[in-house]
């Protein structure tokens, strides 16, 4: 069903969205109407009540056609619905979750700052309690959906003295005085994703907007980011599949030296490498979905799947472009977009180095982060 949806709704406008850096507001509505935004959401909040594996499969299918759209759907669930379900009170759940399911509300999830990327504990944005309100000051950057979101889930310092143990999560509504945003234009890839900065200047929010426990914000957001890594691994898998299909077709049709280029052993070798990467990526991602649905710990498996699958997708996209020869450089063919789109995922939700350190820590029992 999600593949049919993608062929009908996502594919026809993919090039236009990329060229014009256009955010897919219409698709968010349509995914809501189709029920896709309600995967994992309990029926009492308007969702389908299905599981992580289903969400992963749908994300893979959508990302085959457009990585940006697949990840937008996944993030709406993993970085908005799940945190509110886990830590919101009844009023917050009723306010946000049904609206996200319908595609009526868009979130952003803001941790990164100008001086805090891989080291999320270094955030400088503060919240100070003043009567019944928190007063926020600081900047967030590289935030997905920054300028299109109706509300932001943000990590701030509520007690500077306590470092990482003095962090808390809040929800800030668009339109709150002192809260503004600015877009980061002309990215290398994921161009139809909105990415930008958030600014807080004496921004006052009610105490009820606290999400989760005071002082426990960092571990809370890191758990959400781990969920998002599963989404990236599924999206990357979708892109590898798209790279293979586009390349196989091209190599069957393009003739050189009197034969289809797919007849040459060196070309077949590149395609075989892509197929091996695809199968390995598939089972790494699906295993994480399985473990999540069983409620089993899977931090290391998630780090391995994210790290492997984005590297594999970047390799597949490069091979796809090279095997299209000069034609791989134009957007008459889809592969140059795959190539550009697969650079951002190497960094988003944690860089390759950070993932290796997470995997290393889980094996050695020694943290490299201090
Ligand atoms: C497209 C996109 C969307 C994003 N969306 C969001 C979002 O919605 N919300 C959000 O909060 N953030 C978002 N981010 C930000 C993302 O989380 C950060 O970019 C990421 O955590 C890395 O931080 P940085 O870019 O500041 O790089 P840095 O942390 O400055 O890293 C630079 C380099 O140094 C290396 N490095 C850093 N520390 C170590 C170490 N200890 N050991 C070895 N190497 C190290 C890194 O691996 C990297 O190669 C997004 C990023 C991108 C690209």
Coordinates of C-alpha atoms and ligand atoms in Angstrom, one line a residue:
X1 CA 0.0 0.0 0.0
X2 CA 2.8 2.4 0.9
X3 CA 4.5 1.6 -2.4
X4 CA 1.4 2.3 -4.4
X5 CA 1.0 5.5 -2.4
X6 CA 4.6 6.5 -3.2
X7 CA 4.2 5.8 -6.9
X8 CA 1.0 7.8 -7.1
X9 CA 1.8 10.7 -4.8
X10 CA 5.6 11.0 -4.1
X11 CA 7.3 10.0 -7.4
X12 CA 5.6 12.5 -9.8
X13 CA 6.8 15.6 -7.9
X14 CA 10.2 14.3 -6.6
X15 CA 12.4 16.3 -9.0
X16 CA 10.4 19.5 -8.6
X17 CA 10.6 19.3 -4.8
X18 CA 14.4 18.7 -5.0
X19 CA 15.0 21.5 -7.6
X20 CA 12.8 24.0 -5.8
X21 CA 13.7 22.9 -2.3
X22 CA 10.0 22.6 -1.7
X23 CA 8.7 21.1 1.6
X24 CA 6.0 18.5 1.0
X25 CA 3.1 20.0 3.0
X26 CA 0.6 18.3 0.7
X27 CA 2.2 14.9 1.2
X28 CA 2.1 15.2 4.9
X29 CA -1.6 15.7 4.7
X30 CA -2.0 12.8 2.3
X31 CA 0.1 10.5 4.4
X32 CA -2.1 11.4 7.4
X33 CA -5.3 10.7 5.4
X34 CA -3.8 7.3 4.3
X35 CA -3.1 6.4 7.9
X36 CA 0.6 6.2 7.4
X37 CA 1.3 8.9 10.1
X38 CA -0.6 6.8 12.6
X39 CA 1.7 3.7 12.5
X40 CA 2.7 2.9 16.1
X41 CA 0.1 5.3 17.5
X42 CA -2.5 3.7 19.8
X43 CA -6.0 3.6 18.3
X44 CA -7.4 5.8 21.1
X45 CA -5.3 8.7 19.7
X46 CA -6.4 8.0 16.1
X47 CA -3.6 5.6 15.0
X48 CA -3.3 2.2 13.6
X49 CA -1.6 0.7 16.7
X50 CA 0.9 -1.2 14.5
X51 CA 4.6 -1.9 15.2
X52 CA 8.2 -0.7 14.6
X53 CA 8.7 -3.3 11.9
X54 CA 5.7 -1.9 9.9
X55 CA 7.0 1.6 10.4
X56 CA 10.4 0.5 9.1
X57 CA 9.0 -1.2 6.0
X58 CA 6.8 1.8 5.2
X59 CA 9.8 4.1 5.7
X60 CA 11.9 2.0 3.4
X61 CA 9.2 2.0 0.7
X62 CA 8.7 5.8 0.8
X63 CA 12.4 6.4 0.9
X64 CA 12.9 4.3 -2.2
X65 CA 11.2 7.2 -4.0
X66 CA 12.3 10.1 -1.9
X67 CA 14.5 9.8 1.2
X68 CA 13.3 13.2 2.5
X69 CA 9.7 12.1 2.5
X70 CA 10.4 8.7 4.1
X71 CA 12.4 10.3 6.9
X72 CA 9.9 13.1 7.4
X73 CA 7.2 10.4 8.1
X74 CA 9.4 8.4 10.4
X75 CA 10.5 11.5 12.3
X76 CA 7.0 12.7 12.9
X77 CA 6.3 9.4 14.7
X78 CA 9.7 8.7 16.4
X79 CA 10.6 12.2 17.4
X80 CA 7.1 13.6 18.1
X81 CA 4.5 11.0 18.8
X82 CA 6.8 8.6 20.8
X83 CA 8.3 11.3 23.1
X84 CA 4.8 12.7 23.8
X85 CA 3.4 9.2 24.3
X86 CA 6.2 8.3 26.7
X87 CA 6.4 11.5 28.8
X88 CA 3.4 13.7 28.0
X89 CA 0.4 14.1 30.3
X90 CA -3.1 13.4 29.1
X91 CA -3.6 17.0 27.9
X92 CA -0.4 17.0 25.8
X93 CA -1.2 13.7 24.3
X94 CA -4.7 14.7 23.3
X95 CA -3.5 18.1 22.0
X96 CA -0.7 16.8 19.7
X97 CA -1.0 13.1 18.9
X98 CA -4.3 12.9 17.0
X99 CA -3.3 16.1 15.0
X100 CA 0.1 14.5 14.0
X101 CA -1.7 11.4 12.9
X102 CA -4.0 13.3 10.6
X103 CA -1.1 15.3 9.2
X104 CA -2.4 18.5 10.7
X105 CA 0.6 19.3 12.9
X106 CA 4.3 19.2 12.1
X107 CA 7.0 18.8 14.8
X108 CA 10.7 19.7 15.1
X109 CA 13.0 18.0 17.6
X110 CA 15.8 20.3 18.6
X111 CA 19.0 19.3 20.4
X112 CA 21.9 20.5 18.2
X113 CA 23.3 24.0 18.8
X114 CA 26.2 26.0 17.2
X115 CA 28.6 24.7 20.0
X116 CA 26.9 21.4 20.6
X117 CA 26.8 18.8 17.8
X118 CA 28.1 15.3 18.6
X119 CA 28.4 16.4 22.3
X120 CA 24.8 17.1 23.1
X121 CA 25.7 17.6 26.8
X122 CA 27.4 20.9 25.7
X123 CA 24.1 22.7 24.9
X124 CA 24.0 26.3 26.1
X125 CA 20.2 27.1 25.7
X126 CA 18.8 27.7 29.2
X127 CA 15.4 27.7 30.8
X128 CA 14.9 29.6 34.1
X129 CA 11.7 29.2 36.1
X130 CA 9.9 32.5 36.8
X131 CA 6.7 31.9 38.7
X132 CA 4.4 29.6 36.6
X133 CA 6.6 30.1 33.4
X134 CA 9.9 28.9 32.1
X135 CA 12.0 31.6 30.3
X136 CA 14.1 30.2 27.4
X137 CA 17.2 31.8 25.9
X138 CA 19.5 30.3 23.3
X139 CA 19.9 29.0 19.7
X140 CA 19.4 25.7 18.0
X141 CA 20.8 24.8 14.6
X142 CA 20.5 22.1 11.9
X143 CA 17.0 21.4 13.0
X144 CA 14.8 19.4 10.7
X145 CA 11.4 21.1 10.1
X146 CA 12.7 24.3 11.8
X147 CA 10.7 26.8 9.8
X148 CA 7.7 24.6 9.0
X149 CA 6.9 23.1 12.4
X150 CA 3.9 23.9 14.5
X151 CA 5.7 23.1 17.7
X152 CA 9.3 22.3 18.7
X153 CA 10.4 19.7 21.2
X154 CA 13.7 21.1 22.6
X155 CA 16.4 20.1 25.0
X156 CA 17.7 22.9 27.3
X157 CA 19.7 23.4 30.5
X158 CA 17.6 23.9 33.5
X159 CA 20.5 23.7 35.9
X160 CA 23.9 24.7 34.5
X161 CA 25.8 23.5 37.6
X162 CA 24.6 19.9 37.1
X163 CA 25.8 19.6 33.4
X164 CA 24.1 16.7 31.6
X165 CA 22.0 16.0 34.7
X166 CA 20.6 19.5 34.6
X167 CA 18.9 19.2 31.2
X168 CA 15.1 19.1 30.6
X169 CA 12.8 18.8 27.5
X170 CA 10.1 21.3 26.7
X171 CA 7.5 21.8 24.0
X172 CA 7.4 25.3 22.4
X173 CA 4.5 26.3 20.2
X174 CA 5.1 28.3 17.0
X175 CA 4.0 31.9 17.5
X176 CA 5.1 32.1 21.1
X177 CA 6.6 35.5 21.6
X178 CA 10.5 35.3 21.6
X179 CA 10.5 32.2 19.5
X180 CA 11.6 32.5 15.8
X181 CA 13.3 30.4 13.1
X182 CA 15.4 30.8 9.9
X183 CA 15.9 28.3 7.1
X184 CA 19.3 26.9 6.0
X185 CA 19.1 27.2 2.2
X186 CA 20.9 25.4 -0.6
X187 CA 21.9 22.2 1.1
X188 CA 23.9 19.6 -0.8
X189 CA 21.1 17.0 -0.5
X190 CA 17.8 16.3 1.3
X191 CA 16.7 19.6 -0.3
X192 CA 12.9 19.1 0.2
X193 CA 13.5 18.6 3.9
X194 CA 13.3 21.9 5.8
X195 CA 16.4 22.5 7.9
X196 CA 17.1 25.6 9.9
X197 CA 17.8 27.4 13.1
X198 CA 15.6 28.2 16.1
X199 CA 16.0 31.3 18.3
X200 CA 14.8 31.8 21.8
X201 CA 14.9 35.3 23.3
X202 CA 13.2 35.6 26.7
X203 CA 10.7 33.2 25.4
X204 CA 8.1 32.4 28.1
X205 CA 6.3 29.0 28.1
X206 CA 3.9 27.6 30.7
X207 CA 5.2 25.0 33.2
X208 CA 2.8 22.4 31.7
X209 CA 4.9 22.3 28.5
X210 CA 7.6 20.4 30.3
X211 CA 8.0 16.9 28.7
X212 CA 9.4 14.3 31.0
X213 CA 11.3 14.7 34.2
X214 CA 13.3 17.8 35.3
X215 CA 17.0 17.1 34.9
X216 CA 16.6 13.9 32.9
X217 CA 16.3 15.5 29.4
X218 CA 19.6 14.3 27.9
X219 CA 19.0 10.6 28.4
X220 CA 15.4 11.1 27.2
X221 CA 16.4 12.7 23.9
X222 CA 19.2 10.2 23.3
X223 CA 16.7 7.4 23.5
X224 CA 14.5 9.2 20.9
X225 CA 17.5 9.7 18.7
X226 CA 18.3 6.0 18.9
X227 CA 14.7 5.4 17.6
X228 CA 15.4 7.8 14.7
X229 CA 18.6 5.9 13.8
X230 CA 16.5 2.9 13.1
X231 CA 14.5 5.1 10.7
X232 CA 17.7 6.3 8.9
X233 CA 18.8 2.6 8.5
X234 CA 15.5 1.8 6.9
X235 CA 15.5 4.9 4.7
X236 CA 19.0 4.2 3.5
X237 CA 17.9 0.6 2.7
X238 CA 15.2 2.1 0.5
X239 CA 17.7 4.2 -1.3
X240 CA 20.1 1.3 -2.0
X241 CA 17.2 -0.6 -3.6
X242 CA 16.4 2.4 -5.8
X243 CA 20.1 2.7 -6.8
X244 CA 20.2 -1.0 -7.8
X245 CA 16.9 -0.8 -9.8
X246 CA 17.9 2.4 -11.7
X247 CA 21.4 1.0 -12.4
X248 CA 20.3 -2.4 -13.6
X249 CA 17.9 -0.8 -16.0
X250 CA 20.5 1.6 -17.3
X251 CA 23.1 -1.1 -17.7
X252 CA 20.7 -3.3 -19.7
X253 CA 19.8 -0.4 -22.0
X254 CA 23.1 1.4 -22.6
X255 CA 25.3 -0.1 -25.3
X256 CA 29.1 0.4 -25.7
X257 CA 31.5 -1.7 -27.6
X258 CA 28.5 -3.3 -29.3
X259 CA 27.1 -4.7 -26.1
X260 CA 24.9 -3.6 -23.2
X261 CA 27.4 -2.2 -20.6
X262 CA 25.8 -4.7 -18.1
X263 CA 27.6 -7.5 -20.1
X264 CA 31.0 -6.3 -18.8
X265 CA 32.3 -8.2 -15.8
X266 CA 33.6 -5.1 -14.1
X267 CA 30.2 -3.5 -14.3
X268 CA 28.5 -6.7 -13.0
X269 CA 31.0 -6.6 -10.1
X270 CA 29.8 -3.2 -9.0
X271 CA 26.2 -4.2 -9.2
X272 CA 26.9 -7.4 -7.3
X273 CA 28.6 -5.3 -4.5
X274 CA 25.4 -3.2 -4.4
X275 CA 23.3 -6.3 -4.0
X276 CA 25.4 -7.6 -1.2
X277 CA 25.3 -4.3 0.6
X278 CA 21.5 -4.2 0.1
X279 CA 20.9 -7.7 1.6
X280 CA 23.2 -7.0 4.5
X281 CA 21.5 -3.6 5.1
X282 CA 18.0 -5.2 4.9
X283 CA 18.7 -7.8 7.6
X284 CA 20.5 -5.3 9.9
X285 CA 17.5 -2.9 9.7
X286 CA 14.8 -5.6 10.0
X287 CA 16.6 -7.2 13.0
X288 CA 16.4 -3.8 14.8
X289 CA 12.7 -3.6 14.0
X290 CA 12.2 -7.1 15.4
X291 CA 14.2 -6.4 18.6
X292 CA 12.3 -3.2 19.2
X293 CA 8.9 -4.9 18.8
X294 CA 10.1 -7.6 21.3
X295 CA 11.1 -4.8 23.7
X296 CA 14.6 -6.1 23.8
X297 CA 17.7 -3.9 24.2
X298 CA 19.1 -2.9 20.8
X299 CA 21.4 0.1 21.2
X300 CA 24.4 -1.6 19.7
X301 CA 22.4 -3.2 16.9
X302 CA 20.8 0.1 16.1
X303 CA 24.2 1.8 15.9
X304 CA 25.5 -0.9 13.7
X305 CA 22.5 -0.8 11.3
X306 CA 22.6 3.0 11.0
X307 CA 26.3 3.2 10.5
X308 CA 26.4 0.3 8.0
X309 CA 23.4 1.2 6.0
X310 CA 24.2 4.9 5.4
X311 CA 27.8 4.0 4.4
X312 CA 26.3 1.2 2.1
X313 CA 23.8 3.7 0.6
X314 CA 26.5 6.2 0.0
X315 CA 28.6 3.5 -1.8
X316 CA 25.6 2.3 -3.8
X317 CA 24.7 5.9 -4.9
X318 CA 28.3 6.6 -6.0
X319 CA 28.4 3.3 -8.0
X320 CA 25.0 4.2 -9.5
X321 CA 26.3 7.6 -10.7
X322 CA 29.5 6.2 -12.1
X323 CA 27.7 3.4 -14.0
X324 CA 25.4 6.0 -15.6
X325 CA 28.6 7.7 -17.0
X326 CA 28.1 11.4 -17.8
X327 CA 24.3 10.9 -17.7
X328 CA 24.6 10.2 -14.0
X329 CA 25.4 13.9 -13.4
X330 CA 22.0 15.2 -14.6
X331 CA 18.6 15.0 -12.9
X332 CA 17.2 13.5 -16.0
X333 CA 18.1 10.3 -14.1
X334 CA 17.4 9.9 -10.4
X335 CA 20.9 8.8 -9.3
X336 CA 22.6 12.1 -8.8
X337 CA 19.9 12.9 -6.2
X338 CA 20.6 9.6 -4.4
X339 CA 24.2 10.6 -4.3
X340 CA 23.6 14.1 -2.9
X341 CA 20.9 12.8 -0.5
X342 CA 23.2 10.2 1.0
X343 CA 25.8 12.7 2.4
X344 CA 23.5 14.2 5.1
X345 CA 22.6 10.8 6.6
X346 CA 26.3 10.1 7.3
X347 CA 26.0 13.0 9.9
X348 CA 22.3 13.2 11.0
X349 CA 21.4 11.4 14.2
X350 CA 25.1 10.9 14.9
X351 CA 28.3 10.8 12.7
X352 CA 30.2 7.6 11.6
X353 CA 32.8 8.3 14.3
X354 CA 30.1 8.6 17.0
X355 CA 28.5 5.4 15.9
X356 CA 31.9 3.6 16.0
X357 CA 32.4 4.9 19.5
X358 CA 29.0 3.7 20.6
X359 CA 29.7 0.2 19.2
X360 CA 33.1 0.2 20.8
X361 CA 31.7 1.2 24.2
X362 CA 29.2 -1.5 24.1
X363 CA 31.9 -4.1 23.4
X364 CA 34.6 -2.8 25.7
X365 CA 32.6 -1.3 28.5
X366 CA 34.8 1.8 28.3
X367 CA 33.3 5.1 27.2
X368 CA 35.4 7.2 24.8
X369 CA 33.3 10.4 25.5
X370 CA 34.6 11.0 29.0
Ligands
LIG1 C1 20.4 17.1 7.4 C2 20.6 17.1 8.8 C3 19.4 17.2 9.7 C4 19.6 17.3 11.1 N1 18.5 17.4 11.8 C5 18.6 17.6 13.2 C6 17.5 17.7 14.0 O1 16.3 17.6 13.6 N2 17.7 18.0 15.4 C7 18.9 18.1 15.9 O2 19.0 18.3 17.1 N3 20.0 17.9 15.1 C8 19.9 17.7 13.8 N4 21.0 17.6 13.0 C9 22.3 17.9 13.6 C10 23.1 16.6 13.8 O3 22.6 15.9 15.0 C11 24.6 17.0 14.0 O4 25.0 17.5 12.8 C12 25.4 15.8 14.4 O5 25.1 15.5 15.8 C13 26.9 16.2 14.4 O6 27.2 17.4 15.0 P1 28.0 18.5 14.1 O7 27.5 18.6 12.8 O8 28.1 19.7 15.0 O9 29.5 17.9 14.0 P2 30.7 17.8 15.1 O10 30.1 17.2 16.4 O11 31.3 19.2 15.2 O12 31.6 16.8 14.4 C14 32.5 17.2 13.3 C15 33.4 16.0 13.1 O13 34.2 15.7 14.3 C16 34.0 14.3 14.6 N5 33.9 14.1 16.0 C17 33.3 14.9 17.0 N6 33.5 14.4 18.2 C18 34.2 13.3 18.1 C19 34.8 12.3 18.9 N7 34.6 12.3 20.3 N8 35.6 11.3 18.4 C20 35.8 11.3 17.1 N9 35.3 12.1 16.2 C21 34.5 13.1 16.7 C22 32.6 14.0 14.0 O14 32.5 12.5 13.8 C23 32.6 14.8 12.7 O15 33.3 14.0 11.7 C24 20.9 17.4 11.6 C25 22.0 17.3 10.8 C26 21.9 17.2 9.4 C27 23.1 17.1 8.5

